[in-house]
Coordinates of C-alpha atoms in Angstrom, one line a residue:
M67 CA -76.8 15.2 -10.5
T68 CA -78.9 12.5 -12.1
A69 CA -82.5 12.3 -11.4
I70 CA -81.7 8.5 -10.2
E71 CA -79.5 10.5 -7.4
E72 CA -82.2 13.5 -7.0
I73 CA -84.4 10.6 -5.7
Y74 CA -82.3 8.6 -4.0
E75 CA -81.7 11.8 -2.0
F76 CA -85.1 12.9 -1.7
K77 CA -85.6 9.2 -0.3
Q78 CA -83.1 9.7 2.1
L79 CA -84.7 13.1 3.4
C80 CA -87.9 11.8 3.9
I81 CA -86.9 9.2 6.0
Q82 CA -84.9 11.7 7.8
T83 CA -87.7 14.0 8.1
E84 CA -89.9 10.9 9.4
T85 CA -87.2 10.3 12.3
T86 CA -87.4 14.3 13.2
I87 CA -91.1 13.8 13.5
R88 CA -91.5 10.9 15.8
N89 CA -88.6 12.8 18.2
L90 CA -91.2 16.3 17.8
R91 CA -94.0 13.6 19.0
Q92 CA -92.3 12.3 21.6
Q93 CA -91.2 15.8 23.0
G94 CA -95.2 17.0 22.6
A95 CA -94.3 19.4 19.6
I96 CA -97.0 17.6 17.2
K97 CA -100.1 16.5 18.6
E98 CA -100.5 12.5 19.2
E99 CA -103.8 11.9 17.8
V100 CA -103.2 13.7 14.2
L101 CA -100.1 11.1 13.6
A102 CA -101.8 8.0 13.6
N103 CA -102.0 6.2 9.6
N104 CA -104.2 8.9 8.3
I105 CA -101.8 11.1 6.1
K106 CA -101.0 8.7 3.1
V107 CA -98.7 10.7 0.4
E108 CA -97.8 9.3 -2.9
L109 CA -94.6 9.8 -4.2
S110 CA -95.7 10.1 -8.0
N111 CA -97.2 13.5 -7.1
L112 CA -93.8 14.9 -5.8
Q113 CA -91.5 16.0 -8.6
I114 CA -87.7 17.0 -8.4
I115 CA -87.4 20.4 -10.6
S116 CA -84.2 21.6 -12.6
D117 CA -83.3 23.8 -9.5
N118 CA -83.1 20.8 -6.8
Y119 CA -86.3 21.8 -5.2
L120 CA -89.0 20.2 -4.2
E121 CA -92.6 21.3 -4.5
I122 CA -96.1 19.7 -4.6
N123 CA -97.6 18.6 -8.1
K124 CA -100.8 21.0 -8.2
E125 CA -102.4 19.2 -11.2
E126 CA -103.3 16.0 -9.2
P127 CA -103.9 16.7 -5.4
V128 CA -102.5 15.2 -2.4
C129 CA -104.9 12.7 -0.3
I130 CA -105.2 13.8 2.8
E131 CA -107.7 12.6 5.7
E132 CA -107.7 15.5 8.3
S133 CA -108.5 15.0 11.7
S134 CA -112.5 16.1 13.2
K135 CA -109.8 18.6 15.1
T136 CA -108.8 21.6 13.8
E137 CA -105.1 21.7 14.8
L138 CA -102.4 23.6 14.0
Y139 CA -98.6 22.2 13.1
Y140 CA -95.6 24.5 13.7
C141 CA -92.3 24.6 12.0
Y142 CA -89.4 23.8 14.6
N143 CA -87.4 25.7 12.2
C144 CA -89.2 28.9 11.6
N145 CA -92.6 30.3 12.3
F146 CA -94.3 28.2 10.0
N147 CA -97.6 27.1 10.8
T148 CA -100.4 25.3 9.2
N149 CA -103.4 23.0 9.8
N150 CA -102.6 20.2 7.4
K151 CA -99.9 17.6 8.4
T152 CA -98.9 16.8 4.7
I153 CA -98.1 20.8 4.4
L154 CA -95.7 20.7 6.7
V155 CA -94.1 17.7 6.1
Q156 CA -93.3 19.0 2.6
H157 CA -92.1 22.1 4.6
L158 CA -90.0 20.2 6.6
V159 CA -88.1 18.4 3.5
L160 CA -88.3 21.3 1.5
E161 CA -86.4 23.9 3.7
N162 CA -84.1 21.4 5.1
V163 CA -82.9 20.7 1.0
K164 CA -82.8 24.3 0.6
L165 CA -80.5 24.7 3.4
K166 CA -78.4 21.8 2.4
H167 CA -77.9 23.1 -1.2
T168 CA -77.3 26.4 -0.4
G169 CA -74.9 25.8 2.6
E170 CA -76.9 28.4 4.3
K171 CA -76.7 28.4 8.4
P172 CA -79.6 31.2 9.4
F173 CA -79.1 30.4 12.7
K174 CA -76.6 32.0 15.2
C175 CA -76.0 31.6 18.9
N176 CA -75.8 35.2 20.2
I177 CA -73.1 33.6 22.9
C178 CA -70.3 32.6 20.2
D179 CA -69.4 32.5 16.4
Y180 CA -71.4 28.8 16.2
R181 CA -74.1 29.1 13.4
C182 CA -76.0 26.2 12.2
R183 CA -79.3 25.1 9.4
R184 CA -81.6 24.3 12.1
L185 CA -83.2 25.5 15.4
Q186 CA -83.0 22.3 17.1
H187 CA -79.6 22.4 16.4
L188 CA -78.9 25.3 18.1
K189 CA -80.9 25.0 21.1
R190 CA -79.1 22.0 21.5
H191 CA -75.9 23.8 21.7
M192 CA -77.2 26.2 23.7
C193 CA -77.2 23.8 26.3
K194 CA -73.8 23.9 26.8
H195 CA -73.8 27.7 27.3
T196 CA -76.5 27.0 29.8
G197 CA -75.1 23.7 31.3
E198 CA -78.6 22.3 30.8
K199 CA -78.8 18.8 30.4
P200 CA -82.5 17.4 29.4
F201 CA -82.0 14.3 29.0
K202 CA -82.0 11.8 32.0
C203 CA -80.8 8.4 32.2
N204 CA -83.7 6.2 34.2
I205 CA -80.8 4.2 36.0
C206 CA -77.9 6.0 36.9
D207 CA -77.3 9.9 37.5
Y208 CA -76.4 10.5 33.9
C209 CA -77.5 13.4 32.0
C210 CA -77.2 14.7 28.3
T211 CA -78.0 17.4 25.9
T212 CA -79.2 14.8 23.0
N213 CA -81.6 12.0 22.6
W214 CA -79.1 9.9 20.9
S215 CA -76.5 10.6 23.4
L216 CA -78.9 9.2 25.9
R217 CA -79.6 6.5 23.2
M218 CA -75.7 5.5 23.4
H219 CA -75.7 5.7 27.4
M220 CA -78.5 3.6 27.6
Y221 CA -76.5 0.7 25.8
K222 CA -73.9 0.1 28.5
H223 CA -77.0 -0.7 30.6
T224 CA -78.6 -3.0 28.5
R225 CA -75.0 -4.6 27.3
E226 CA -77.0 -4.7 23.8
K227 CA -74.3 -4.0 20.8
P228 CA -76.6 -5.3 18.0
F229 CA -73.9 -4.7 14.8
K230 CA -71.5 -7.5 14.6
C231 CA -68.6 -7.7 12.5
N232 CA -68.5 -10.3 10.4
L233 CA -64.6 -10.2 10.2
C234 CA -63.9 -10.0 13.8
D235 CA -66.0 -10.6 17.5
H236 CA -66.5 -6.7 17.8
S237 CA -69.7 -5.6 18.5
C238 CA -70.8 -1.8 17.9
N239 CA -73.8 0.0 19.5
T240 CA -74.8 1.9 16.1
K241 CA -74.4 1.1 12.6
S242 CA -72.3 3.7 11.2
A243 CA -69.6 2.6 14.2
L244 CA -69.5 -0.3 13.1
K245 CA -69.0 0.8 9.1
I246 CA -65.7 2.6 10.7
H247 CA -64.4 -0.3 12.8
I248 CA -64.6 -2.0 9.2
R249 CA -62.2 0.3 8.0
K250 CA -59.9 -1.0 10.1
H251 CA -59.8 -4.6 8.7
T252 CA -59.9 -2.8 5.0
G253 CA -57.4 -0.5 5.5
E254 CA -59.6 2.2 4.4
K255 CA -59.1 5.6 5.6
P256 CA -61.3 7.9 3.0
F257 CA -60.7 11.2 5.3
K258 CA -57.4 12.9 3.7
C259 CA -55.3 15.8 5.7
N260 CA -55.0 18.3 3.5
I261 CA -52.0 19.6 4.8
C262 CA -50.1 15.9 5.0
D263 CA -50.3 12.5 4.0
H264 CA -52.4 11.6 7.4
G265 CA -55.7 9.5 6.3
C266 CA -58.5 9.0 9.0
T267 CA -61.5 6.2 9.0
N268 CA -63.8 8.9 10.2
K269 CA -64.5 12.6 10.0
R270 CA -64.0 13.5 13.6
A271 CA -60.5 11.7 13.6
L272 CA -59.8 13.8 10.9
K273 CA -61.0 16.7 12.7
V274 CA -59.0 15.8 15.8
H275 CA -55.8 15.3 13.6
V276 CA -55.8 19.0 12.0
R277 CA -55.6 20.5 15.5
K278 CA -52.3 19.4 15.7
H279 CA -51.5 21.6 12.3
T280 CA -53.8 24.4 13.9
G281 CA -52.4 23.9 17.4
E282 CA -56.3 24.4 18.5
K283 CA -57.1 23.3 21.9
P284 CA -60.9 24.4 22.4
F285 CA -61.0 22.3 25.4
K286 CA -60.3 24.3 28.7
C287 CA -59.4 23.0 31.8
N288 CA -61.2 25.4 34.9
I289 CA -59.1 24.2 37.3
C290 CA -55.5 25.0 35.7
D291 CA -54.3 26.4 32.4
H292 CA -54.1 23.1 30.7
C293 CA -55.6 22.4 27.1
S294 CA -56.7 19.7 25.5
T295 CA -57.5 19.2 21.8
T296 CA -60.7 16.6 22.6
K297 CA -63.1 16.7 25.1
W298 CA -62.0 13.0 26.2
C299 CA -58.5 14.3 26.9
L300 CA -59.6 17.3 28.9
K301 CA -61.8 14.7 31.0
L302 CA -58.8 12.4 31.4
H303 CA -56.9 15.5 32.6
K304 CA -59.5 16.9 35.0
R305 CA -59.0 13.2 37.2
K306 CA -55.5 14.3 38.1
H307 CA -57.4 17.4 40.1
T308 CA -59.7 15.1 41.5
A309 CA -57.4 11.9 41.9
N310 CA -60.5 10.4 40.2
K311 CA -59.2 6.4 39.2
P312 CA -62.6 5.0 38.6
Y313 CA -61.3 2.1 37.2
K314 CA -59.8 -0.3 40.0
C315 CA -58.4 -3.7 39.4
N316 CA -59.1 -6.4 41.2
I317 CA -56.0 -8.3 42.1
C318 CA -54.2 -4.9 43.4
D319 CA -55.2 -1.5 44.8
H320 CA -54.0 0.5 41.8
G321 CA -56.9 2.2 40.1
C322 CA -56.7 3.9 36.2
N323 CA -58.5 6.8 34.2
T324 CA -59.3 4.5 31.5
K325 CA -60.3 1.0 31.0
S326 CA -57.8 0.8 28.0
A327 CA -55.2 1.5 31.1
L328 CA -56.3 -0.7 33.3
K329 CA -56.1 -3.6 30.8
I330 CA -52.7 -2.8 30.3
H331 CA -51.7 -2.5 34.2
I332 CA -53.9 -6.6 34.6
R333 CA -51.4 -7.6 32.0
K334 CA -48.7 -7.2 34.4
H335 CA -50.4 -9.8 37.1
T336 CA -51.5 -12.1 34.2
G337 CA -47.9 -12.0 32.5
E338 CA -49.9 -11.4 29.2
K339 CA -47.2 -9.7 26.5
P340 CA -50.0 -10.6 22.9
F341 CA -47.4 -8.0 21.3
Q342 CA -44.3 -9.8 19.7
C343 CA -41.4 -8.4 17.5
N344 CA -41.2 -10.1 14.1
I345 CA -37.4 -9.7 14.4
C346 CA -36.4 -11.0 18.0
D347 CA -38.4 -12.8 21.0
Y348 CA -39.1 -9.6 22.4
R349 CA -42.8 -9.3 23.5
C350 CA -44.6 -6.6 25.4
I351 CA -47.7 -5.7 26.9
T352 CA -48.6 -2.4 24.3
K353 CA -48.6 -1.9 21.0
W354 CA -46.5 1.1 21.9
D355 CA -43.8 -0.3 23.3
L356 CA -43.7 -2.7 20.2
T357 CA -43.2 0.4 18.3
V358 CA -40.8 2.0 20.1
H359 CA -38.9 -1.2 19.8
M360 CA -39.0 -1.5 16.4
H361 CA -36.8 1.4 16.2
K362 CA -33.9 -0.7 17.6
H363 CA -33.9 -3.1 14.6
T364 CA -34.2 -0.3 11.9
A365 CA -31.9 2.3 13.6
N366 CA -34.5 4.7 12.9
K367 CA -34.9 7.8 15.4
P368 CA -37.4 9.7 13.7
Y369 CA -37.2 12.2 16.4
K370 CA -34.0 14.4 16.0
C371 CA -32.7 17.3 18.4
Y372 CA -32.4 20.7 16.5
I373 CA -29.5 21.8 19.2
C374 CA -27.1 18.1 19.1
D375 CA -27.2 15.0 16.9
H376 CA -29.3 13.0 19.2
G377 CA -32.0 11.1 18.0
C378 CA -34.9 9.7 19.8
N379 CA -37.7 6.8 19.0
T380 CA -40.1 8.7 20.8
K381 CA -41.5 12.8 20.6
S382 CA -41.8 12.7 24.3
A383 CA -38.3 11.4 25.2
L384 CA -36.9 14.0 22.5
K385 CA -38.7 16.5 24.7
I386 CA -37.2 15.5 27.9
H387 CA -34.0 15.3 25.7
I388 CA -34.1 19.3 24.9
R389 CA -34.6 19.9 28.9
N390 CA -31.3 19.2 29.1
H391 CA -30.1 21.9 26.8
T392 CA -32.4 24.3 28.4
G393 CA -32.1 22.9 31.9
E394 CA -35.9 23.1 32.0
K395 CA -37.1 21.3 34.8
P396 CA -41.0 21.9 35.5
F397 CA -42.0 19.2 37.7
K398 CA -41.2 20.4 41.2
C399 CA -41.8 18.5 44.9
N400 CA -44.1 20.3 47.1
I401 CA -42.6 19.0 49.8
C402 CA -38.7 19.9 49.5
D403 CA -36.6 21.8 46.6
Y404 CA -36.2 18.6 44.5
C405 CA -37.3 19.5 40.6
S406 CA -36.9 17.2 37.2
N407 CA -37.3 17.4 34.0
Q408 CA -39.7 14.5 33.6
M409 CA -42.9 13.7 35.5
R410 CA -41.8 9.9 35.9
S411 CA -38.6 10.9 37.9
L412 CA -40.8 13.2 40.3
K413 CA -43.4 10.4 40.8
T414 CA -40.1 8.4 42.1
H415 CA -38.7 11.2 44.0
M416 CA -42.4 11.7 45.7
R417 CA -42.0 8.0 46.9
K418 CA -39.2 8.9 49.3
H419 CA -41.5 10.9 51.3
T420 CA -44.1 8.4 51.1
G421 CA -42.2 5.7 52.0
E422 CA -44.1 3.9 49.1
K423 CA -42.4 1.3 47.8
P424 CA -44.9 -0.7 45.4
F425 CA -42.9 -3.0 43.7
K426 CA -42.7 -5.9 45.5
C427 CA -40.6 -9.3 45.0
N428 CA -42.7 -12.4 45.1
I429 CA -39.8 -14.7 46.3
C430 CA -38.1 -12.2 49.0
D431 CA -38.6 -9.3 51.1
Y432 CA -37.4 -7.0 48.9
C433 CA -39.7 -3.7 47.2
S434 CA -38.9 -0.5 45.6
T435 CA -39.9 2.8 44.5
Q436 CA -39.0 2.0 41.0
M437 CA -39.9 -1.2 38.5
R438 CA -36.5 -1.1 37.0
S439 CA -34.8 -1.4 40.4
L440 CA -37.1 -4.7 41.0
K441 CA -36.3 -6.2 37.7
T442 CA -32.4 -5.8 38.4
H443 CA -33.4 -7.4 41.7
M444 CA -34.7 -10.2 40.3
R445 CA -31.9 -11.5 38.3
K446 CA -30.1 -11.7 41.7
H447 CA -32.7 -14.5 42.1
T448 CA -32.9 -15.8 38.5
G449 CA -29.5 -15.6 37.9
E450 CA -29.2 -13.8 34.5
K451 CA -26.8 -11.7 33.5
P452 CA -27.7 -10.3 30.5
F453 CA -25.1 -7.5 30.2
K454 CA -21.9 -9.6 28.7
C455 CA -18.5 -7.9 27.9
S456 CA -17.5 -8.0 24.1
I457 CA -14.0 -8.7 25.1
C458 CA -14.2 -11.1 28.2
A459 CA -16.3 -13.5 29.8
Y460 CA -17.5 -10.8 32.1
C461 CA -21.0 -10.4 32.5
T462 CA -23.3 -8.6 34.7
I463 CA -27.0 -7.7 35.8
T464 CA -26.7 -3.8 35.0
K465 CA -25.5 -1.7 32.3
L466 CA -23.9 0.6 34.8
S467 CA -22.0 -2.2 35.7
L468 CA -21.0 -3.4 32.5
E469 CA -20.0 0.2 31.7
N470 CA -17.5 0.2 34.6
H471 CA -15.9 -2.8 33.5
M472 CA -15.0 -1.4 29.8
S473 CA -13.3 1.1 31.0
K474 CA -11.1 -1.6 32.6
H475 CA -10.2 -2.5 29.0
T476 CA -10.4 0.6 27.0
G477 CA -8.8 3.2 30.1
K478 CA -11.4 5.7 29.2
S479 CA -12.8 7.4 32.3
P480 CA -14.5 10.3 30.1
F481 CA -15.9 11.9 33.1
K482 CA -13.5 14.2 34.4
C483 CA -13.5 16.0 38.0
N484 CA -12.9 19.7 37.5
I485 CA -11.3 20.4 41.0
C486 CA -8.5 17.0 40.1
D487 CA -7.6 14.8 37.8
H488 CA -9.5 11.8 38.9
G489 CA -11.8 10.4 35.9
C490 CA -14.6 8.7 36.3
T491 CA -16.4 5.8 34.2
N492 CA -20.4 7.3 34.7
K493 CA -21.8 10.7 35.7
G494 CA -23.2 8.9 38.8
A495 CA -19.6 8.0 39.9
L496 CA -18.5 11.5 39.2
K497 CA -21.0 12.8 41.5
L498 CA -19.8 11.0 44.1
H499 CA -16.3 11.9 44.1
V500 CA -16.8 15.3 43.8
R501 CA -18.6 15.0 47.4
K502 CA -14.7 13.9 48.7
H503 CA -14.1 18.0 47.5
T504 CA -17.3 19.2 48.7
G505 CA -17.5 17.2 52.0
E506 CA -21.2 16.8 51.1
K507 CA -23.1 13.7 53.0
P508 CA -26.6 13.9 52.2
F509 CA -27.8 11.0 53.6
K510 CA -28.7 11.0 57.5
C511 CA -29.2 8.5 59.8
N512 CA -32.1 8.9 62.2
I513 CA -30.8 6.9 64.8
C514 CA -27.2 8.8 65.3
D515 CA -24.9 11.5 64.1
H516 CA -23.7 9.7 61.3
C517 CA -23.8 10.9 57.5
S518 CA -22.9 9.0 54.5
T519 CA -22.2 10.1 50.7
T520 CA -24.5 7.4 49.3
K521 CA -27.7 6.0 50.6
W522 CA -26.1 2.8 50.2
C523 CA -23.2 3.8 52.4
L524 CA -26.1 4.9 55.0
K525 CA -28.2 1.6 54.5
L526 CA -24.7 -0.6 55.5
H527 CA -24.2 1.8 58.6
K528 CA -28.1 1.2 59.9
R529 CA -27.1 -2.4 60.1
K530 CA -24.7 -1.6 62.9
H531 CA -27.4 -0.2 64.8
T532 CA -30.1 -3.3 63.7
G533 CA -27.4 -5.9 63.9
E534 CA -28.4 -7.1 60.7
K535 CA -25.8 -9.2 59.0
P536 CA -28.1 -11.0 55.8
F537 CA -25.2 -12.7 54.3
K538 CA -24.5 -15.8 55.9
C539 CA -21.1 -18.1 55.4
N540 CA -22.1 -21.7 54.7
I541 CA -19.0 -23.2 56.5
C542 CA -18.7 -21.1 59.8
D543 CA -21.6 -19.2 61.4
H544 CA -20.2 -16.0 60.4
G545 CA -22.3 -13.1 59.3
C546 CA -21.7 -10.0 56.7
N547 CA -23.2 -6.9 55.8
T548 CA -22.7 -7.2 51.9
K549 CA -22.2 -9.9 49.5
S550 CA -18.7 -8.7 48.9
A551 CA -17.9 -9.0 52.1
L552 CA -19.1 -12.6 52.4
K553 CA -16.8 -13.1 49.5
I554 CA -13.7 -12.1 51.0
H555 CA -14.7 -14.1 54.7
I556 CA -14.9 -16.9 52.4
R557 CA -11.4 -16.7 51.2
K558 CA -10.5 -17.3 54.8
H559 CA -11.7 -21.0 54.8
T560 CA -10.7 -21.6 51.1
G561 CA -7.3 -20.0 51.2
E562 CA -7.4 -18.5 47.9
K563 CA -5.5 -15.2 47.9
P564 CA -6.3 -13.8 44.3
F565 CA -4.4 -10.4 44.3
Q566 CA -0.1 -10.8 44.3
C567 CA 2.2 -8.0 44.9
N568 CA 4.4 -7.8 41.7
I569 CA 7.3 -6.9 44.1
C570 CA 7.3 -9.9 46.8
D571 CA 5.9 -13.3 47.2
Y572 CA 3.1 -11.1 49.2
C573 CA -0.9 -12.3 48.3
C574 CA -4.0 -11.2 49.9
T575 CA -7.5 -11.5 49.7
T576 CA -8.7 -8.5 48.8
K577 CA -7.5 -5.5 46.4
W578 CA -7.6 -2.7 49.5
D579 CA -4.9 -5.5 51.0
L580 CA -2.9 -4.9 48.0
T581 CA -2.4 -1.2 47.3
V582 CA -1.5 -0.5 51.2
H583 CA 1.0 -3.3 51.1
M584 CA 3.0 -1.7 47.9
R585 CA 3.1 1.4 49.7
K586 CA 5.8 -0.3 51.5
H587 CA 8.2 -0.9 48.7
T588 CA 7.3 3.1 47.9
A589 CA 7.5 3.7 51.0
N590 CA 4.4 6.0 49.9
K591 CA 2.6 7.4 53.1
P592 CA 0.1 9.4 51.7
Y593 CA -2.0 10.4 54.9
K594 CA -0.1 12.4 57.2
C595 CA -0.5 13.6 60.8
N596 CA -1.0 17.5 61.6
I597 CA 0.6 17.1 65.0
C598 CA 3.5 15.0 64.2
D599 CA 5.1 14.0 61.2
H600 CA 3.9 10.5 61.2
G601 CA 2.4 9.7 57.9
C602 CA 0.2 6.4 57.6
N603 CA -0.8 4.1 54.3
T604 CA -4.3 4.7 54.9
K605 CA -6.8 7.2 56.1
S606 CA -8.6 5.1 58.9
A607 CA -4.9 4.6 60.1
L608 CA -4.2 8.3 60.4
K609 CA -7.4 8.5 62.1
I610 CA -6.6 5.5 64.6
H611 CA -3.0 7.1 65.5
I612 CA -4.5 11.0 65.9
R613 CA -6.5 9.3 69.1
N614 CA -3.3 8.4 70.5
H615 CA -2.6 12.1 70.4
T616 CA -6.2 13.1 71.6
G617 CA -6.7 10.1 73.8
E618 CA -9.6 9.8 72.1
K619 CA -11.1 6.0 73.0
P620 CA -14.8 5.7 71.5
F621 CA -14.9 1.7 71.5
K622 CA -16.3 0.5 75.1
C623 CA -16.5 -2.6 76.7
N624 CA -20.1 -3.1 77.8
I625 CA -19.4 -5.4 80.6
C626 CA -16.5 -3.9 82.2
D627 CA -14.5 -0.3 82.0
Y628 CA -12.2 -1.7 78.8
C629 CA -12.1 1.1 76.7
S630 CA -10.0 1.0 73.2
N631 CA -9.1 3.2 70.4
Q632 CA -9.5 0.6 67.8
M633 CA -12.7 -1.4 67.4
R634 CA -10.2 -5.1 66.6
Y635 CA -9.2 -4.6 69.8
L636 CA -12.6 -4.6 71.6
K637 CA -13.8 -7.4 69.5
T638 CA -10.1 -9.1 71.1
H639 CA -11.3 -7.8 74.7
M640 CA -14.8 -9.4 74.1
H641 CA -13.5 -12.8 73.8
K642 CA -12.6 -12.8 77.1
H643 CA -15.9 -12.5 78.3
T644 CA -17.5 -14.8 76.3
G645 CA -14.8 -17.0 76.4
E646 CA -14.5 -17.8 72.8
K647 CA -11.3 -18.6 70.7
P648 CA -12.0 -18.1 67.2
F649 CA -8.1 -18.7 65.6
K650 CA -7.5 -22.8 65.9
C651 CA -4.2 -24.7 65.1
S652 CA -4.9 -26.7 62.6
I653 CA -2.2 -29.3 63.6
C654 CA -3.0 -29.4 67.3
A655 CA -5.8 -28.4 69.9
Y656 CA -4.6 -24.9 70.2
C657 CA -6.6 -21.9 70.3
T658 CA -6.4 -18.3 71.0
I659 CA -8.1 -15.2 70.9
T660 CA -5.8 -13.2 68.6
K661 CA -4.8 -14.0 65.0
L662 CA -1.3 -12.6 65.8
S663 CA -1.5 -15.7 68.5
L664 CA -2.1 -17.9 66.2
K665 CA 0.5 -16.7 64.2
N666 CA 3.4 -17.3 66.9
H667 CA 2.3 -20.5 67.7
M668 CA 2.3 -21.9 63.9
S669 CA 5.7 -21.3 63.8
K670 CA 6.7 -24.0 66.6
H671 CA 5.4 -26.7 64.3
T672 CA 6.8 -24.6 61.2
G673 CA 10.1 -24.3 62.7
K674 CA 10.3 -20.8 61.3
S675 CA 10.9 -17.6 63.2
P676 CA 10.3 -14.9 61.3
F677 CA 11.1 -12.2 64.0
K678 CA 15.1 -11.6 63.2
C679 CA 17.4 -8.8 64.9
N680 CA 18.9 -6.8 62.7
T681 CA 21.8 -6.4 64.8
C682 CA 22.8 -9.9 65.4
D683 CA 21.6 -13.3 64.5
Y684 CA 18.6 -13.9 67.4
C685 CA 15.6 -14.7 65.7
T686 CA 11.9 -15.8 67.4
T687 CA 8.6 -16.7 66.7
N688 CA 7.0 -13.7 68.5
M689 CA 7.8 -9.7 68.2
S690 CA 7.2 -9.0 71.8
S691 CA 10.7 -11.6 72.7
L692 CA 12.4 -9.8 69.4
K693 CA 11.3 -6.3 71.5
S694 CA 12.9 -7.6 74.8
H695 CA 16.1 -9.1 73.0
M696 CA 16.5 -5.6 71.3
C697 CA 16.9 -4.6 74.9
K698 CA 19.6 -5.7 75.4
H699 CA 21.6 -4.3 72.7
T700 CA 20.7 -0.9 73.8
S701 CA 21.5 -1.7 77.6
E702 CA 24.9 -2.8 75.8
K703 CA 25.5 0.7 74.3

């Protein structure tokens, strides 16, 4: 060390000592009257000797004006005392330099392994064990172990940040904080990790980083087994136990654990997305989201699974993926048996119990338990269909719908049922299919005994109770339960029949009707009655047939005693009470209550007699006339 460097170091120590004495004065450790401007120490009378220790030059004495009272001045590091203030200053400087150069830490905590150079530091450390916080804010309830922490806290009340950055609008409470901030602009990271290449802007950040390598988590939760690498992380964790979210949104009721989290949340209301991709038009509300997005362009998935070849964009995503292999589901519902491999899924599940649907559409009454469901819903309003087929013009609002569509081109059904040969395009569809084998119907109606295999089917069923038919025809007054049902209904008005039989001229409005029709050609009636030999084309037809054996007539008129084994017969019957005749002839004024009657009537206009006797040449416009005619042949025999 050069003489200039040693002089500079000594000067810094003098400044430090002056600060220490000022603090002692404030604490009452040194009498006020001896700290007036009655001390004059000439730096020329101090010399730095070869062993880097400081001593007084005895040849020329230091000029001192002593107080009229005899007082003793005590060192706060040891038992040293003197009645001469200058000697105390010299002692303090000398002791500080000695300990700094030798690295000696003579003061040891008798509770833990902590050691330090100064008694003052030990006293401050002991407050952690005793819980004592002697420095109290006179504005709020805040209290702390050091005067420095209290001074920093007071800036929150005064809003004072005297140290301004000359590169941006940022300001700091302290000069050292400003110095660290400026390193963000310069890119300087002087504190290097000796294990990896990571660099930090400050010593404390490096200390926290090193804990990633060592696995050290010194901050322990006193409620659960959680440990954190920093005191701040522990503070955030504890808010989970207390449900304390001190930062409240002034637009909605949402609360956040941190100020930065609140700032991000508010961007959802304002629509602000300050982080933009420099390759595509993608914008997002957090820097982290942008980092994850950039991996899509680089195809970089740095976090690799050690069991399979799967790669993830983030460490947390990899952790969740590995749970698929291990079967670990650490997040458990405290109401039912549900458990999940990620906290997000559990939070969504809990909303089923609470009924909470925080994500609301600002156009209609739709609300959802998940943000992604709301995003998908909004596409119905905007007409956006971002998922496009690469083979045909098909586009859709969900990725799952596109995957299902692509299987039509590829013919692939990768998810196979282990009970039958049925294959599905996705895992969810397979899960629903398996319920046909197991008979599982987990979704129960809270009004009647009806159970459904899917939540959607239950929703449709409930509309029977409420009478809700949200999809209205813009040609007539007819309402439908689903959008697809409305689409089929409109085909009755337009006459569109897109599904055609490849054997005969038959065409129809739905794919299902075509499937049922094709069984006439194949003579395939897969649904067999277990009482007689009768076979049916559909499951519902078999159900109706069995009612002929049992005599069950569940569809009852609420006006008269009429009851039927089919809903369509009840609907036709109800027209007698209402006087409604929905089936109208397009040529004359004829109208009727059944479609069959209209069909028979139309043959009068067309001259067609579709019902023919297979014994003679007789033909007629209706089935009942043909049946009457057939009786003649049977009586002749």
